[in-house]
């Protein structure tokens, strides 16, 4: 009888057997799902969405998913992705059990009946190697299975609120593990005595240029970290969005899903959002909060050494954070994994537990199955590493991704003004002078190089260091340079910026300089020119304070504004700009073709700036795409998609075969939306809101007549979007003079101007509610907004708040902007081969202009329809919207129902009929419900 084939019959090497595991795991999920757990009966488009999502995750695709707001996109993402993750884990367990059974059977059979070998080695050697490989693999499988069971048992006990006894008796080695994970500042106690109060701001010896030489203390501490002490990361899904409010909304959807009791979820945020130490929170600036927090961690590490018997050196006692204790952090980590929490819940839980939510949430990342975090923490490599995020083999979902390209460019761009450069140069010079005798030669050499580069940047702007930047006048103008040409212009091309970048990272000089400035502010550290005279140093801080008071006396502002202004000045003078300088240095290490440097001279050195502009965001997105198993890019309005794929995916090396697209219609019935392209106004004036024509009195008057007619037939709220703030001011001012605004106010109440968005929205909502019940001549409210402003994204104008959205003109970006022109030139040069033929013969740069405009339009008009029973009209006021190429860039569910009207009469009749039918429908529904 033939023996069952052994799993190891063709492999005796343990490394090769691990390849077998990965090969078998890669084929375990071939079948797609037909049904998904859901809190209620899903819409058909939600089922289609989840099936497409499941398939994309299973096949390791880069998916572009478009689902209009109001169609339950978040819940579809949650249920589709977590169903896939659950199936993956179940099938992994089945495969693991089968392989373990095969391995044990092969091991026992090989011991009972050793097989003969035809290899050149003696039989006993072949037999030994084979048995060792089999034993190693079986041991590894058993170990993985044991870890999985323990992790599941632990999470189950946490969810059942069972107090874990072993959590109260942590061994010292486990406490060391927690300290390692939360310790970002890995400096050891200084070896030298004397002036102990300055030891935290003195740079340690640096000798990392030559890798063959012994590494410095902080290099060894940072690079030789024992990875085995860090908890193993399970397969997980990273979900990121733009704002904390969007993340909180997503977490609330997770709480409503069928997975809320079975999934480990952790929400990450910055120290500024999660810190509960009031002493630290009062610092305000995120940089100062970060520095103070890490300083406290360093103090805690020193205190631990004292507890272990290390004698403390002379000097003042160092403050430590009372919320950062290993045991309570581990307890809070368990609490985080035991239930679904958003940022607000984490803060509340941290205050109850007297434990730091920031570090506890980071400790919860490895065992969590769903990690919710903002864009910056996952798209910026340094931030990603600092947060302990590992993307290798994981799933990344990027929501609200319509502006992903701009977000990547913004995150990796950097800008410095002349005042910051002069202040950084002055502070670093004084730091070097004060501690010259205590700094090693290598540190002094690098400090001189940093000062030399800063001086070169100032000279490139036309100024000089050592002088007040406010009094230095320079010729106004803008200059765009490649990175290499800028380095030659600033005369810093002989400096190795990659070594400087490494020095910044390893020496942590930016943080140490910040501590130095904070400690000695007012006692010799000047924001501009260093003082060598000791008497001048003693009075320098007082003189600055008197100057601040003197400058703030003309014309006297309100007390609250005065306090705010003085606080901002104090914060500016006490903070160090070296962090921003470090970021700019890092930006200059990009490839010469991927970025440009903009010199913007504004009359004085303090107002002038040098900016790095990233032209190729794909270079930073490529690593994310390569590491992740699958990437899902989702949004309510992803159109137009063509430029997105070209700029971010094709340029990052993603093949067409790996990209999958999904777009669904809206859940509302077709009769609930009325999109109209209006080509002319009531008087027959063609609507041409080009820059040359839009400010003419005739065009402004015609726009007023259109709005007046719309307000006569539209109940509830009307939201009118203008292409820019300047045009909004001009046209409203013209209407005030001509009386148009008064006529509009007879039908629609205009909310009074307010500084805060919430105040405007509350008044807008109250106006509509009062008009609906008062029976007055007013039928609602009219809200003026600007495309790209705070009202155009993230605000829901549902139901009566947005019965009509009016788009005045097309919000094209400023074509004369040097930065935009450079971006267009870059796209024309590098994306020609990838460009699709359906763009109507336009170059990639020209298509960029159109796409930026239509993205902004789609975001604005998508504010209205928010749920299945909602209805609204959309009026696009400009004849250019009727072009087929422009119409094709509207969301599919709007484009299919859009009607173009060359004259105003038929369009107005269609609107009146639309709202009359809705009124009759509501009346009949109300009558039936009253019966």
PDB file of N, CA, C and O in Angstrom, residues 558-594:
ATOM      1  N   UNK A 558      -8.912  94.820  21.422  1.00  0.00           N
ATOM      2  CA  UNK A 558      -9.716  94.326  22.535  1.00  0.00           C
ATOM      3  C   UNK A 558      -8.823  93.536  23.476  1.00  0.00           C
ATOM      4  O   UNK A 558      -7.825  92.950  23.061  1.00  0.00           O
ATOM      5  N   UNK A 559      -9.162  93.489  24.786  1.00  0.00           N
ATOM      6  CA  UNK A 559      -8.314  92.779  25.745  1.00  0.00           C
ATOM      7  C   UNK A 559      -8.066  91.329  25.368  1.00  0.00           C
ATOM      8  O   UNK A 559      -6.952  90.840  25.488  1.00  0.00           O
ATOM      9  N   UNK A 560      -9.107  90.639  24.915  1.00  0.00           N
ATOM     10  CA  UNK A 560      -8.916  89.228  24.569  1.00  0.00           C
ATOM     11  C   UNK A 560      -7.975  89.088  23.381  1.00  0.00           C
ATOM     12  O   UNK A 560      -7.128  88.202  23.334  1.00  0.00           O
ATOM     13  N   UNK A 561      -8.129  90.002  22.368  1.00  0.00           N
ATOM     14  CA  UNK A 561      -7.244  89.948  21.213  1.00  0.00           C
ATOM     15  C   UNK A 561      -5.812  90.271  21.608  1.00  0.00           C
ATOM     16  O   UNK A 561      -4.861  89.694  21.088  1.00  0.00           O
ATOM     17  N   UNK A 562      -5.649  91.223  22.558  1.00  0.00           N
ATOM     18  CA  UNK A 562      -4.308  91.593  23.003  1.00  0.00           C
ATOM     19  C   UNK A 562      -3.634  90.417  23.702  1.00  0.00           C
ATOM     20  O   UNK A 562      -2.456  90.134  23.471  1.00  0.00           O
ATOM     21  N   UNK A 563      -4.397  89.743  24.567  1.00  0.00           N
ATOM     22  CA  UNK A 563      -3.824  88.583  25.252  1.00  0.00           C
ATOM     23  C   UNK A 563      -3.455  87.496  24.255  1.00  0.00           C
ATOM     24  O   UNK A 563      -2.394  86.872  24.363  1.00  0.00           O
ATOM     25  N   UNK A 564      -4.322  87.286  23.250  1.00  0.00           N
ATOM     26  CA  UNK A 564      -4.032  86.265  22.259  1.00  0.00           C
ATOM     27  C   UNK A 564      -2.791  86.623  21.449  1.00  0.00           C
ATOM     28  O   UNK A 564      -1.948  85.775  21.175  1.00  0.00           O
ATOM     29  N   UNK A 565      -2.685  87.891  21.044  1.00  0.00           N
ATOM     30  CA  UNK A 565      -1.531  88.317  20.258  1.00  0.00           C
ATOM     31  C   UNK A 565      -0.242  88.179  21.050  1.00  0.00           C
ATOM     32  O   UNK A 565       0.771  87.702  20.541  1.00  0.00           O
ATOM     33  N   UNK A 566      -0.270  88.610  22.333  1.00  0.00           N
ATOM     34  CA  UNK A 566       0.945  88.495  23.145  1.00  0.00           C
ATOM     35  C   UNK A 566       1.316  87.046  23.382  1.00  0.00           C
ATOM     36  O   UNK A 566       2.496  86.693  23.418  1.00  0.00           O
ATOM     37  N   UNK A 567       0.304  86.178  23.512  1.00  0.00           N
ATOM     38  CA  UNK A 567       0.597  84.751  23.690  1.00  0.00           C
ATOM     39  C   UNK A 567       1.238  84.174  22.441  1.00  0.00           C
ATOM     40  O   UNK A 567       2.167  83.359  22.522  1.00  0.00           O
ATOM     41  N   UNK A 568       0.763  84.622  21.252  1.00  0.00           N
ATOM     42  CA  UNK A 568       1.355  84.126  20.016  1.00  0.00           C
ATOM     43  C   UNK A 568       2.790  84.599  19.862  1.00  0.00           C
ATOM     44  O   UNK A 568       3.660  83.847  19.430  1.00  0.00           O
ATOM     45  N   UNK A 569       3.038  85.879  20.223  1.00  0.00           N
ATOM     46  CA  UNK A 569       4.399  86.397  20.139  1.00  0.00           C
ATOM     47  C   UNK A 569       5.315  85.644  21.097  1.00  0.00           C
ATOM     48  O   UNK A 569       6.440  85.253  20.743  1.00  0.00           O
ATOM     49  N   UNK A 570       4.829  85.442  22.322  1.00  0.00           N
ATOM     50  CA  UNK A 570       5.634  84.717  23.305  1.00  0.00           C
ATOM     51  C   UNK A 570       5.928  83.298  22.832  1.00  0.00           C
ATOM     52  O   UNK A 570       7.051  82.809  22.969  1.00  0.00           O
ATOM     53  N   UNK A 571       4.924  82.648  22.245  1.00  0.00           N
ATOM     54  CA  UNK A 571       5.128  81.293  21.754  1.00  0.00           C
ATOM     55  C   UNK A 571       6.140  81.275  20.627  1.00  0.00           C
ATOM     56  O   UNK A 571       6.984  80.387  20.542  1.00  0.00           O
ATOM     57  N   UNK A 572       6.065  82.276  19.737  1.00  0.00           N
ATOM     58  CA  UNK A 572       6.989  82.333  18.610  1.00  0.00           C
ATOM     59  C   UNK A 572       8.422  82.538  19.078  1.00  0.00           C
ATOM     60  O   UNK A 572       9.357  81.906  18.586  1.00  0.00           O
ATOM     61  N   UNK A 573       8.602  83.439  20.068  1.00  0.00           N
ATOM     62  CA  UNK A 573       9.953  83.739  20.534  1.00  0.00           C
ATOM     63  C   UNK A 573      10.545  82.588  21.331  1.00  0.00           C
ATOM     64  O   UNK A 573      11.746  82.352  21.301  1.00  0.00           O
ATOM     65  N   UNK A 574       9.701  81.863  22.070  1.00  0.00           N
ATOM     66  CA  UNK A 574      10.221  80.797  22.925  1.00  0.00           C
ATOM     67  C   UNK A 574      10.397  79.491  22.180  1.00  0.00           C
ATOM     68  O   UNK A 574      11.134  78.627  22.629  1.00  0.00           O
ATOM     69  N   UNK A 575       9.712  79.330  21.036  1.00  0.00           N
ATOM     70  CA  UNK A 575       9.817  78.082  20.291  1.00  0.00           C
ATOM     71  C   UNK A 575      11.003  78.135  19.339  1.00  0.00           C
ATOM     72  O   UNK A 575      11.429  79.200  18.900  1.00  0.00           O
ATOM     73  N   UNK A 576      11.525  76.962  19.007  1.00  0.00           N
ATOM     74  CA  UNK A 576      12.634  76.884  18.064  1.00  0.00           C
ATOM     75  C   UNK A 576      12.118  76.404  16.717  1.00  0.00           C
ATOM     76  O   UNK A 576      11.361  75.445  16.645  1.00  0.00           O
ATOM     77  N   UNK A 577      12.513  77.078  15.623  1.00  0.00           N
ATOM     78  CA  UNK A 577      12.064  76.658  14.290  1.00  0.00           C
ATOM     79  C   UNK A 577      12.922  75.552  13.694  1.00  0.00           C
ATOM     80  O   UNK A 577      12.778  75.245  12.511  1.00  0.00           O
ATOM     81  N   UNK A 578      13.826  74.950  14.490  1.00  0.00           N
ATOM     82  CA  UNK A 578      14.759  73.984  13.928  1.00  0.00           C
ATOM     83  C   UNK A 578      14.039  72.742  13.404  1.00  0.00           C
ATOM     84  O   UNK A 578      14.522  72.079  12.487  1.00  0.00           O
ATOM     85  N   UNK A 579      12.868  72.394  13.980  1.00  0.00           N
ATOM     86  CA  UNK A 579      12.096  71.274  13.446  1.00  0.00           C
ATOM     87  C   UNK A 579      11.706  71.531  11.991  1.00  0.00           C
ATOM     88  O   UNK A 579      11.787  70.642  11.145  1.00  0.00           O
ATOM     89  N   UNK A 580      11.254  72.760  11.709  1.00  0.00           N
ATOM     90  CA  UNK A 580      10.887  73.112  10.343  1.00  0.00           C
ATOM     91  C   UNK A 580      12.108  73.122   9.437  1.00  0.00           C
ATOM     92  O   UNK A 580      12.041  72.709   8.278  1.00  0.00           O
ATOM     93  N   UNK A 581      13.245  73.589   9.965  1.00  0.00           N
ATOM     94  CA  UNK A 581      14.492  73.567   9.188  1.00  0.00           C
ATOM     95  C   UNK A 581      14.880  72.130   8.860  1.00  0.00           C
ATOM     96  O   UNK A 581      15.277  71.813   7.730  1.00  0.00           O
ATOM     97  N   UNK A 582      14.759  71.250   9.831  1.00  0.00           N
ATOM     98  CA  UNK A 582      15.065  69.835   9.601  1.00  0.00           C
ATOM     99  C   UNK A 582      14.174  69.260   8.506  1.00  0.00           C
ATOM    100  O   UNK A 582      14.634  68.511   7.631  1.00  0.00           O
ATOM    101  N   UNK A 583      12.875  69.590   8.543  1.00  0.00           N
ATOM    102  CA  UNK A 583      11.961  69.111   7.508  1.00  0.00           C
ATOM    103  C   UNK A 583      12.324  69.624   6.131  1.00  0.00           C
ATOM    104  O   UNK A 583      12.219  68.887   5.134  1.00  0.00           O
ATOM    105  N   UNK A 584      12.788  70.866   6.058  1.00  0.00           N
ATOM    106  CA  UNK A 584      13.182  71.418   4.762  1.00  0.00           C
ATOM    107  C   UNK A 584      14.446  70.741   4.251  1.00  0.00           C
ATOM    108  O   UNK A 584      14.570  70.450   3.054  1.00  0.00           O
ATOM    109  N   UNK A 585      15.410  70.497   5.139  1.00  0.00           N
ATOM    110  CA  UNK A 585      16.627  69.782   4.737  1.00  0.00           C
ATOM    111  C   UNK A 585      16.278  68.414   4.163  1.00  0.00           C
ATOM    112  O   UNK A 585      16.839  67.985   3.151  1.00  0.00           O
ATOM    113  N   UNK A 586      15.355  67.719   4.819  1.00  0.00           N
ATOM    114  CA  UNK A 586      14.949  66.393   4.344  1.00  0.00           C
ATOM    115  C   UNK A 586      14.278  66.492   2.973  1.00  0.00           C
ATOM    116  O   UNK A 586      14.483  65.639   2.105  1.00  0.00           O
ATOM    117  N   UNK A 587      13.474  67.535   2.774  1.00  0.00           N
ATOM    118  CA  UNK A 587      12.799  67.700   1.490  1.00  0.00           C
ATOM    119  C   UNK A 587      13.807  67.896   0.357  1.00  0.00           C
ATOM    120  O   UNK A 587      13.582  67.441  -0.771  1.00  0.00           O
ATOM    121  N   UNK A 588      14.928  68.540   0.648  1.00  0.00           N
ATOM    122  CA  UNK A 588      15.943  68.778  -0.379  1.00  0.00           C
ATOM    123  C   UNK A 588      16.664  67.502  -0.808  1.00  0.00           C
ATOM    124  O   UNK A 588      17.415  67.529  -1.791  1.00  0.00           O
ATOM    125  N   UNK A 589      16.473  66.406  -0.098  1.00  0.00           N
ATOM    126  CA  UNK A 589      17.097  65.132  -0.494  1.00  0.00           C
ATOM    127  C   UNK A 589      16.254  64.378  -1.512  1.00  0.00           C
ATOM    128  O   UNK A 589      16.635  63.277  -1.925  1.00  0.00           O
ATOM    129  N   UNK A 590      15.106  64.924  -1.920  1.00  0.00           N
ATOM    130  CA  UNK A 590      14.318  64.306  -2.981  1.00  0.00           C
ATOM    131  C   UNK A 590      15.074  64.359  -4.299  1.00  0.00           C
ATOM    132  O   UNK A 590      16.012  65.143  -4.483  1.00  0.00           O
ATOM    133  N   UNK A 591      14.639  63.528  -5.232  1.00  0.00           N
ATOM    134  CA  UNK A 591      15.242  63.528  -6.559  1.00  0.00           C
ATOM    135  C   UNK A 591      15.058  64.883  -7.224  1.00  0.00           C
ATOM    136  O   UNK A 591      14.047  65.562  -7.024  1.00  0.00           O
ATOM    137  N   UNK A 592      16.030  65.266  -8.042  1.00  0.00           N
ATOM    138  CA  UNK A 592      16.006  66.571  -8.688  1.00  0.00           C
ATOM    139  C   UNK A 592      14.777  66.754  -9.565  1.00  0.00           C
ATOM    140  O   UNK A 592      14.259  67.866  -9.703  1.00  0.00           O
ATOM    141  N   UNK A 593      14.278  65.663 -10.144  1.00  0.00           N
ATOM    142  CA  UNK A 593      13.123  65.773 -11.046  1.00  0.00           C
ATOM    143  C   UNK A 593      11.796  65.769 -10.301  1.00  0.00           C
ATOM    144  O   UNK A 593      10.768  66.121 -10.880  1.00  0.00           O
ATOM    145  N   UNK A 594      11.785  65.363  -9.034  1.00  0.00           N
ATOM    146  CA  UNK A 594      10.525  65.181  -8.307  1.00  0.00           C
ATOM    147  C   UNK A 594      10.049  66.422  -7.585  1.00  0.00           C
ATOM    148  O   UNK A 594       8.937  66.412  -7.029  1.00  0.00           O
TER     149      UNK A 594
END
